[in-house]
Coordinates of N, CA, C and O in Angstrom, one line a residue:
I228 N 14.3 24.6 0.4 CA 14.9 23.3 0.4 C 13.8 22.3 0.4 O 12.8 22.4 1.0
C229 N 14.0 21.3 -0.5 CA 13.0 20.2 -0.6 C 13.7 18.9 -0.9 O 14.8 18.9 -1.3
G230 N 13.0 17.8 -0.6 CA 13.4 16.5 -1.0 C 12.6 16.0 -2.2 O 11.4 16.3 -2.3
L231 N 13.3 15.3 -3.1 CA 12.6 14.8 -4.3 C 13.0 13.4 -4.4 O 14.2 13.1 -4.4
A232 N 12.1 12.5 -4.6 CA 12.4 11.1 -4.8 C 11.5 10.5 -5.9 O 10.3 10.8 -5.9
M233 N 12.0 9.7 -6.7 CA 11.2 8.9 -7.7 C 11.3 7.5 -7.3 O 12.4 6.9 -7.4
D234 N 10.3 6.9 -6.7 CA 10.4 5.6 -6.1 C 9.1 4.8 -6.4 O 8.0 5.4 -6.3
T235 N 9.3 3.6 -6.8 CA 8.1 2.7 -7.0 C 7.7 2.1 -5.7 O 8.6 1.6 -5.0
L236 N 6.5 2.1 -5.4 CA 6.0 1.6 -4.2 C 4.9 0.5 -4.5 O 4.2 0.5 -5.5
L237 N 4.8 -0.5 -3.5 CA 3.8 -1.5 -3.6 C 2.8 -1.2 -2.5 O 3.2 -0.9 -1.4
L238 N 1.6 -1.5 -2.8 CA 0.5 -1.5 -1.8 C 0.4 -3.0 -1.4 O 0.0 -3.8 -2.2
V239 N 0.7 -3.2 -0.1 CA 0.8 -4.6 0.4 C -0.1 -4.9 1.6 O -0.3 -4.0 2.4
V240 N -0.7 -6.1 1.6 CA -1.5 -6.6 2.7 C -0.9 -7.9 3.1 O -0.2 -8.6 2.4
R241 N -1.4 -8.4 4.3 CA -1.0 -9.7 4.7 C -1.7 -10.7 3.8 O -2.7 -10.5 3.2
E242 N -1.1 -11.9 3.7 CA -1.6 -12.9 2.7 C -3.0 -13.3 3.1 O -3.8 -13.6 2.2
D243 N -3.4 -13.3 4.3 CA -4.8 -13.7 4.7 C -5.8 -12.5 4.7 O -6.9 -12.6 5.2
S244 N -5.4 -11.4 4.2 CA -6.2 -10.2 4.2 C -7.5 -10.4 3.3 O -7.5 -11.1 2.3
K245 N -8.5 -9.8 3.7 CA -9.8 -9.8 2.9 C -9.7 -9.0 1.6 O -10.5 -9.2 0.7
Y246 N -8.7 -8.1 1.6 CA -8.5 -7.3 0.4 C -7.8 -8.1 -0.7 O -6.7 -8.5 -0.5
K247 N -8.5 -8.3 -1.8 CA -7.9 -9.0 -3.0 C -7.5 -8.0 -4.1 O -6.9 -8.4 -5.0
S248 N -8.0 -6.8 -4.0 CA -7.8 -5.8 -5.1 C -7.9 -4.4 -4.5 O -8.4 -4.2 -3.3
V249 N -7.5 -3.4 -5.2 CA -7.6 -2.0 -4.8 C -9.1 -1.6 -4.7 O -9.5 -0.9 -3.8
K250 N -9.9 -2.2 -5.5 CA -11.3 -1.9 -5.5 C -11.9 -2.4 -4.1 O -12.7 -1.7 -3.5
D251 N -11.5 -3.6 -3.7 CA -12.0 -4.1 -2.4 C -11.6 -3.1 -1.3 O -12.4 -2.8 -0.4
L252 N -10.4 -2.6 -1.3 CA -9.9 -1.7 -0.3 C -10.7 -0.4 -0.4 O -11.2 0.1 0.7
I253 N -10.9 0.2 -1.6 CA -11.6 1.4 -1.7 C -13.1 1.3 -1.3 O -13.6 2.1 -0.5
D254 N -13.7 0.2 -1.7 CA -15.1 -0.1 -1.3 C -15.2 -0.1 0.3 O -16.1 0.4 0.8
D255 N -14.3 -0.8 0.9 CA -14.3 -0.9 2.4 C -14.1 0.4 3.0 O -14.7 0.8 4.0
A256 N -13.1 1.2 2.5 CA -12.8 2.5 3.0 C -14.0 3.4 2.9 O -14.2 4.3 3.8
K257 N -14.8 3.3 1.9 CA -15.9 4.2 1.7 C -17.0 3.8 2.7 O -17.7 4.6 3.2
A258 N -17.1 2.5 3.0 CA -18.1 2.0 3.9 C -17.7 2.3 5.4 O -18.6 2.4 6.2
R259 N -16.4 2.3 5.6 CA -15.9 2.5 7.0 C -14.8 3.6 7.0 O -13.6 3.3 7.1
P260 N -15.2 4.9 6.9 CA -14.3 6.0 6.9 C -13.3 5.9 8.2 O -13.8 5.7 9.3
K261 N -12.0 6.0 7.9 CA -11.0 5.9 8.9 C -11.0 4.6 9.6 O -10.3 4.4 10.6
G262 N -11.6 3.6 9.0 CA -11.6 2.2 9.6 C -10.5 1.3 9.1 O -10.3 0.2 9.7
I263 N -9.7 1.8 8.2 CA -8.6 1.0 7.7 C -7.3 1.8 8.1 O -7.1 3.0 7.9
S264 N -6.4 1.0 8.7 CA -5.1 1.6 9.1 C -4.0 1.3 8.1 O -3.9 0.2 7.6
V265 N -3.2 2.3 7.9 CA -2.1 2.2 6.9 C -0.8 2.5 7.6 O -0.6 3.6 8.1
G266 N 0.2 1.6 7.6 CA 1.5 1.8 8.2 C 2.4 2.5 7.2 O 2.4 2.3 6.0
G267 N 3.2 3.4 7.8 CA 4.2 4.2 7.0 C 5.3 4.6 7.8 O 5.3 4.4 9.0
T268 N 6.3 5.3 7.2 CA 7.5 5.7 7.9 C 7.5 7.1 8.4 O 8.4 7.4 9.2
S269 N 6.7 8.0 8.0 CA 6.5 9.3 8.5 C 5.5 10.1 7.7 O 5.2 9.7 6.6
G270 N 5.1 11.2 8.3 CA 4.2 12.0 7.6 C 4.7 12.7 6.4 O 3.9 13.3 5.6
T271 N 6.0 12.7 6.1 CA 6.5 13.4 4.9 C 7.2 12.4 4.0 O 7.9 12.8 3.0
S272 N 7.1 11.1 4.2 CA 7.8 10.1 3.4 C 7.0 9.8 2.1 O 5.9 10.3 1.9
D273 N 7.7 9.1 1.2 CA 7.0 8.8 -0.1 C 5.8 7.9 0.2 O 4.8 8.0 -0.5
D274 N 5.8 7.0 1.2 CA 4.6 6.2 1.4 C 3.5 7.1 1.9 O 2.3 6.9 1.6
A275 N 3.8 8.2 2.7 CA 2.7 9.1 3.2 C 2.2 9.8 2.0 O 0.9 10.1 1.9
V276 N 3.0 10.2 1.0 CA 2.5 10.9 -0.2 C 1.5 10.0 -0.9 O 0.4 10.5 -1.3
M277 N 1.8 8.7 -1.1 CA 0.9 7.8 -1.7 C -0.3 7.6 -0.9 O -1.4 7.5 -1.5
F278 N -0.2 7.6 0.4 CA -1.4 7.4 1.3 C -2.4 8.6 1.0 O -3.6 8.3 0.8
Y279 N -1.9 9.8 1.1 CA -2.7 11.0 0.9 C -3.2 11.1 -0.6 O -4.4 11.4 -0.8
A280 N -2.4 10.7 -1.5 CA -2.8 10.8 -2.9 C -3.9 9.8 -3.2 O -4.9 10.1 -3.9
L281 N -3.8 8.6 -2.7 CA -4.8 7.6 -2.9 C -6.2 8.0 -2.3 O -7.2 7.9 -2.9
Q282 N -6.1 8.5 -1.1 CA -7.3 9.0 -0.4 C -8.0 10.1 -1.3 O -9.2 10.1 -1.5
S283 N -7.2 11.0 -1.8 CA -7.7 12.1 -2.6 C -8.3 11.6 -3.9 O -9.5 12.0 -4.2
K284 N -7.6 10.7 -4.6 CA -8.1 10.2 -5.9 C -9.4 9.4 -5.7 O -10.3 9.4 -6.5
A285 N -9.4 8.6 -4.6 CA -10.5 7.6 -4.4 C -11.7 8.2 -3.6 O -12.7 7.6 -3.5
G286 N -11.4 9.4 -3.0 CA -12.5 10.0 -2.2 C -12.7 9.2 -0.9 O -13.9 9.0 -0.5
I287 N -11.7 8.7 -0.3 CA -11.8 7.9 0.9 C -11.0 8.5 2.1 O -10.2 9.4 1.8
E288 N -11.2 8.0 3.3 CA -10.4 8.4 4.5 C -10.0 7.2 5.2 O -10.8 6.3 5.5
M289 N -8.6 7.1 5.4 CA -8.1 6.0 6.2 C -7.2 6.6 7.3 O -7.1 7.8 7.4
K290 N -6.7 5.8 8.1 CA -5.9 6.2 9.3 C -4.4 5.9 9.0 O -4.1 4.7 8.8
Y291 N -3.5 6.9 9.0 CA -2.1 6.7 8.8 C -1.4 6.5 10.2 O -1.6 7.2 11.1
V292 N -0.6 5.4 10.2 CA 0.1 5.1 11.5 C 1.6 5.1 11.2 O 2.1 4.3 10.5
P293 N 2.3 6.2 11.7 CA 3.7 6.3 11.4 C 4.6 5.5 12.3 O 4.3 5.3 13.5
Y294 N 5.7 5.0 11.7 CA 6.7 4.2 12.4 C 8.1 4.8 12.1 O 8.2 5.6 11.2
N295 N 9.1 4.3 12.8 CA 10.4 4.8 12.6 C 11.2 4.3 11.4 O 12.2 4.9 10.9
S296 N 10.8 3.1 10.9 CA 11.5 2.5 9.8 C 10.6 1.5 9.0 O 9.5 1.1 9.5
G297 N 11.1 1.2 7.8 CA 10.3 0.2 7.0 C 10.2 -1.1 7.6 O 9.2 -1.8 7.5
G298 N 11.2 -1.5 8.4 CA 11.2 -2.8 9.1 C 10.1 -2.8 10.1 O 9.4 -3.8 10.3
E299 N 9.9 -1.7 10.8 CA 8.9 -1.6 11.8 C 7.5 -1.7 11.2 O 6.6 -2.3 11.7
V300 N 7.4 -1.0 10.0 CA 6.1 -1.0 9.3 C 5.7 -2.4 8.9 O 4.6 -2.9 9.1
M301 N 6.7 -3.2 8.3 CA 6.4 -4.5 7.9 C 6.1 -5.4 9.0 O 5.2 -6.3 9.0
T302 N 6.8 -5.3 10.1 CA 6.5 -6.1 11.3 C 5.1 -5.8 11.8 O 4.4 -6.7 12.3
S303 N 4.7 -4.5 11.8 CA 3.4 -4.2 12.2 C 2.3 -4.8 11.3 O 1.3 -5.3 11.8
L304 N 2.6 -4.8 10.0 CA 1.6 -5.5 9.1 C 1.6 -7.0 9.4 O 0.5 -7.5 9.5
L305 N 2.7 -7.6 9.5 CA 2.7 -9.1 9.7 C 2.1 -9.4 11.1 O 1.5 -10.5 11.2
G306 N 2.2 -8.5 12.0 CA 1.6 -8.8 13.3 C 0.1 -8.4 13.4 O -0.6 -8.6 14.4
G307 N -0.5 -7.9 12.3 CA -1.9 -7.5 12.3 C -2.2 -6.2 12.9 O -3.4 -6.0 13.2
H308 N -1.2 -5.4 13.2 CA -1.5 -4.1 13.8 C -1.9 -3.0 12.9 O -2.5 -2.0 13.3
V309 N -1.6 -3.2 11.6 CA -2.2 -2.3 10.5 C -2.7 -3.2 9.4 O -2.3 -4.3 9.3
D310 N -3.6 -2.6 8.6 CA -4.3 -3.4 7.6 C -3.5 -3.4 6.3 O -3.5 -4.4 5.6
I311 N -2.9 -2.3 5.9 CA -2.1 -2.3 4.7 C -0.9 -1.4 4.9 O -0.8 -0.6 5.8
V312 N 0.1 -1.5 3.9 CA 1.3 -0.7 3.9 C 1.7 -0.3 2.5 O 1.4 -1.1 1.6
W313 N 2.3 0.8 2.4 CA 3.0 1.2 1.1 C 4.5 0.9 1.4 O 5.0 1.3 2.5
T314 N 5.1 0.1 0.6 CA 6.5 -0.2 0.8 C 7.3 -0.4 -0.5 O 6.7 -0.5 -1.5
N315 N 8.6 -0.3 -0.4 CA 9.5 -0.5 -1.5 C 9.4 -2.0 -1.9 O 9.4 -2.8 -1.0
P316 N 9.5 -2.3 -3.2 CA 9.5 -3.7 -3.5 C 10.6 -4.5 -2.8 O 10.4 -5.6 -2.4
G317 N 11.8 -3.9 -2.7 CA 12.9 -4.6 -2.0 C 12.6 -5.0 -0.6 O 13.0 -6.0 -0.1
E318 N 11.9 -4.1 0.1 CA 11.5 -4.3 1.5 C 10.5 -5.5 1.7 O 10.4 -6.1 2.7
A319 N 9.7 -5.7 0.6 CA 8.6 -6.7 0.7 C 9.0 -8.0 0.0 O 8.3 -9.0 0.3
L320 N 10.0 -8.0 -0.8 CA 10.3 -9.2 -1.6 C 10.4 -10.5 -0.8 O 9.8 -11.5 -1.2
G321 N 11.2 -10.5 0.2 CA 11.3 -11.7 1.0 C 10.0 -12.2 1.6 O 9.7 -13.4 1.5
H322 N 9.2 -11.3 2.0 CA 7.8 -11.6 2.5 C 6.9 -12.1 1.4 O 6.0 -12.9 1.7
L323 N 7.0 -11.5 0.3 CA 6.2 -11.9 -0.9 C 6.6 -13.3 -1.3 O 5.7 -14.2 -1.5
E324 N 7.9 -13.6 -1.4 CA 8.4 -14.9 -1.7 C 7.9 -16.0 -0.7 O 7.6 -17.1 -1.1
A325 N 7.9 -15.6 0.6 CA 7.5 -16.5 1.6 C 6.0 -16.6 1.8 O 5.5 -17.4 2.6
K326 N 5.3 -15.9 0.9 CA 3.8 -15.9 0.9 C 3.2 -15.4 2.3 O 2.2 -15.9 2.7
K327 N 3.9 -14.5 2.9 CA 3.4 -13.9 4.1 C 2.6 -12.6 3.8 O 1.8 -12.2 4.6
V328 N 2.9 -12.0 2.7 CA 2.2 -10.8 2.3 C 1.8 -10.9 0.8 O 2.3 -11.8 0.1
R329 N 0.9 -10.1 0.4 CA 0.4 -10.0 -1.0 C 0.4 -8.6 -1.5 O -0.1 -7.7 -0.7
A330 N 0.9 -8.3 -2.7 CA 0.9 -7.0 -3.2 C -0.4 -6.8 -4.0 O -0.7 -7.6 -4.9
L331 N -1.2 -5.8 -3.7 CA -2.4 -5.4 -4.4 C -2.1 -4.6 -5.6 O -2.8 -4.7 -6.6
A332 N -1.1 -3.8 -5.6 CA -0.8 -2.9 -6.7 C 0.6 -2.3 -6.6 O 1.2 -2.3 -5.5
V333 N 1.1 -1.9 -7.8 CA 2.3 -1.2 -7.9 C 2.0 0.3 -8.3 O 1.1 0.5 -9.1
S334 N 2.8 1.2 -7.9 CA 2.5 2.6 -8.1 C 3.2 3.1 -9.4 O 3.2 4.3 -9.7
S335 N 3.7 2.3 -10.2 CA 4.4 2.7 -11.5 C 3.5 2.7 -12.6 O 2.3 2.3 -12.6
K336 N 4.0 3.3 -13.8 CA 3.2 3.4 -15.0 C 2.9 2.0 -15.6 O 1.9 1.8 -16.2
E337 N 3.9 1.1 -15.4 CA 3.8 -0.3 -16.0 C 4.1 -1.3 -14.9 O 4.7 -0.9 -13.9
R338 N 3.7 -2.5 -15.1 CA 4.0 -3.5 -14.1 C 5.5 -3.7 -14.0 O 6.2 -3.5 -15.0
L339 N 5.9 -4.1 -12.9 CA 7.4 -4.4 -12.7 C 7.7 -5.7 -13.3 O 7.0 -6.7 -13.1
T340 N 8.8 -5.8 -14.0 CA 9.3 -7.1 -14.6 C 9.5 -8.1 -13.5 O 9.3 -9.3 -13.8
S341 N 9.9 -7.7 -12.3 CA 10.2 -8.7 -11.3 C 8.9 -9.1 -10.6 O 9.0 -10.2 -9.9
L342 N 7.8 -8.4 -10.8 CA 6.5 -8.8 -10.2 C 5.4 -8.7 -11.2 O 4.5 -7.8 -11.1
P343 N 5.5 -9.5 -12.3 CA 4.6 -9.3 -13.4 C 3.1 -9.6 -13.1 O 2.2 -9.1 -13.8
N344 N 2.8 -10.2 -12.0 CA 1.4 -10.5 -11.6 C 0.8 -9.4 -10.8 O -0.4 -9.5 -10.4
V345 N 1.5 -8.4 -10.4 CA 1.0 -7.3 -9.6 C 0.6 -6.2 -10.5 O 1.4 -5.5 -11.2
P346 N -0.7 -5.9 -10.6 CA -1.2 -4.8 -11.5 C -0.9 -3.4 -11.0 O -0.7 -3.2 -9.8
T347 N -0.9 -2.5 -11.9 CA -0.7 -1.1 -11.5 C -2.0 -0.5 -10.9 O -3.1 -1.1 -11.1
L348 N -1.9 0.6 -10.2 CA -3.1 1.2 -9.7 C -4.0 1.7 -10.9 O -5.2 1.5 -10.8
K349 N -3.4 2.2 -11.9 CA -4.1 2.6 -13.1 C -4.9 1.5 -13.7 O -6.1 1.7 -14.1
E350 N -4.3 0.3 -13.8 CA -5.0 -0.9 -14.4 C -6.3 -1.2 -13.6 O -7.2 -1.8 -14.1
Q351 N -6.3 -0.8 -12.3 CA -7.4 -1.1 -11.4 C -8.3 0.0 -11.2 O -9.2 0.0 -10.3
G352 N -8.2 1.0 -12.1 CA -9.2 2.1 -12.1 C -8.8 3.3 -11.3 O -9.6 4.3 -11.2
T353 N -7.6 3.4 -10.7 CA -7.2 4.5 -9.9 C -6.0 5.2 -10.6 O -4.9 4.6 -10.7
D354 N -6.3 6.4 -11.2 CA -5.3 7.1 -12.0 C -4.3 7.7 -11.1 O -4.3 8.9 -10.9
L355 N -3.3 6.9 -10.7 CA -2.3 7.4 -9.7 C -1.0 6.7 -10.0 O -0.9 5.5 -10.1
V356 N 0.1 7.5 -10.2 CA 1.4 6.9 -10.4 C 2.4 7.6 -9.5 O 2.3 8.8 -9.3

């Protein structure tokens, strides 16, 4: 038995984050192994899969912090308890519009039509979809 999901995720930081790109994040993670905390919904969720895949592709180590729901993850990000999160676009949209968070990347093959200014991971040098 297995679960299968095809879901687009955003890599999101607080608006005041020092990370302006995926490169900034990767460079900092290389300089400070396990120094960056990433909020997610569980060790087997789609956000956890992206967390581990990004670490593998980029050759970095970060710290995964599991929560019970996407709402808790976003609250933790907004409160400054984690540095970044992987989230569904719908979960982040209100916060993006309110300029509380900023999306660094989208995990799809192409940019989302609803978020045309958010580059893909691949556009930023990380071959990950």
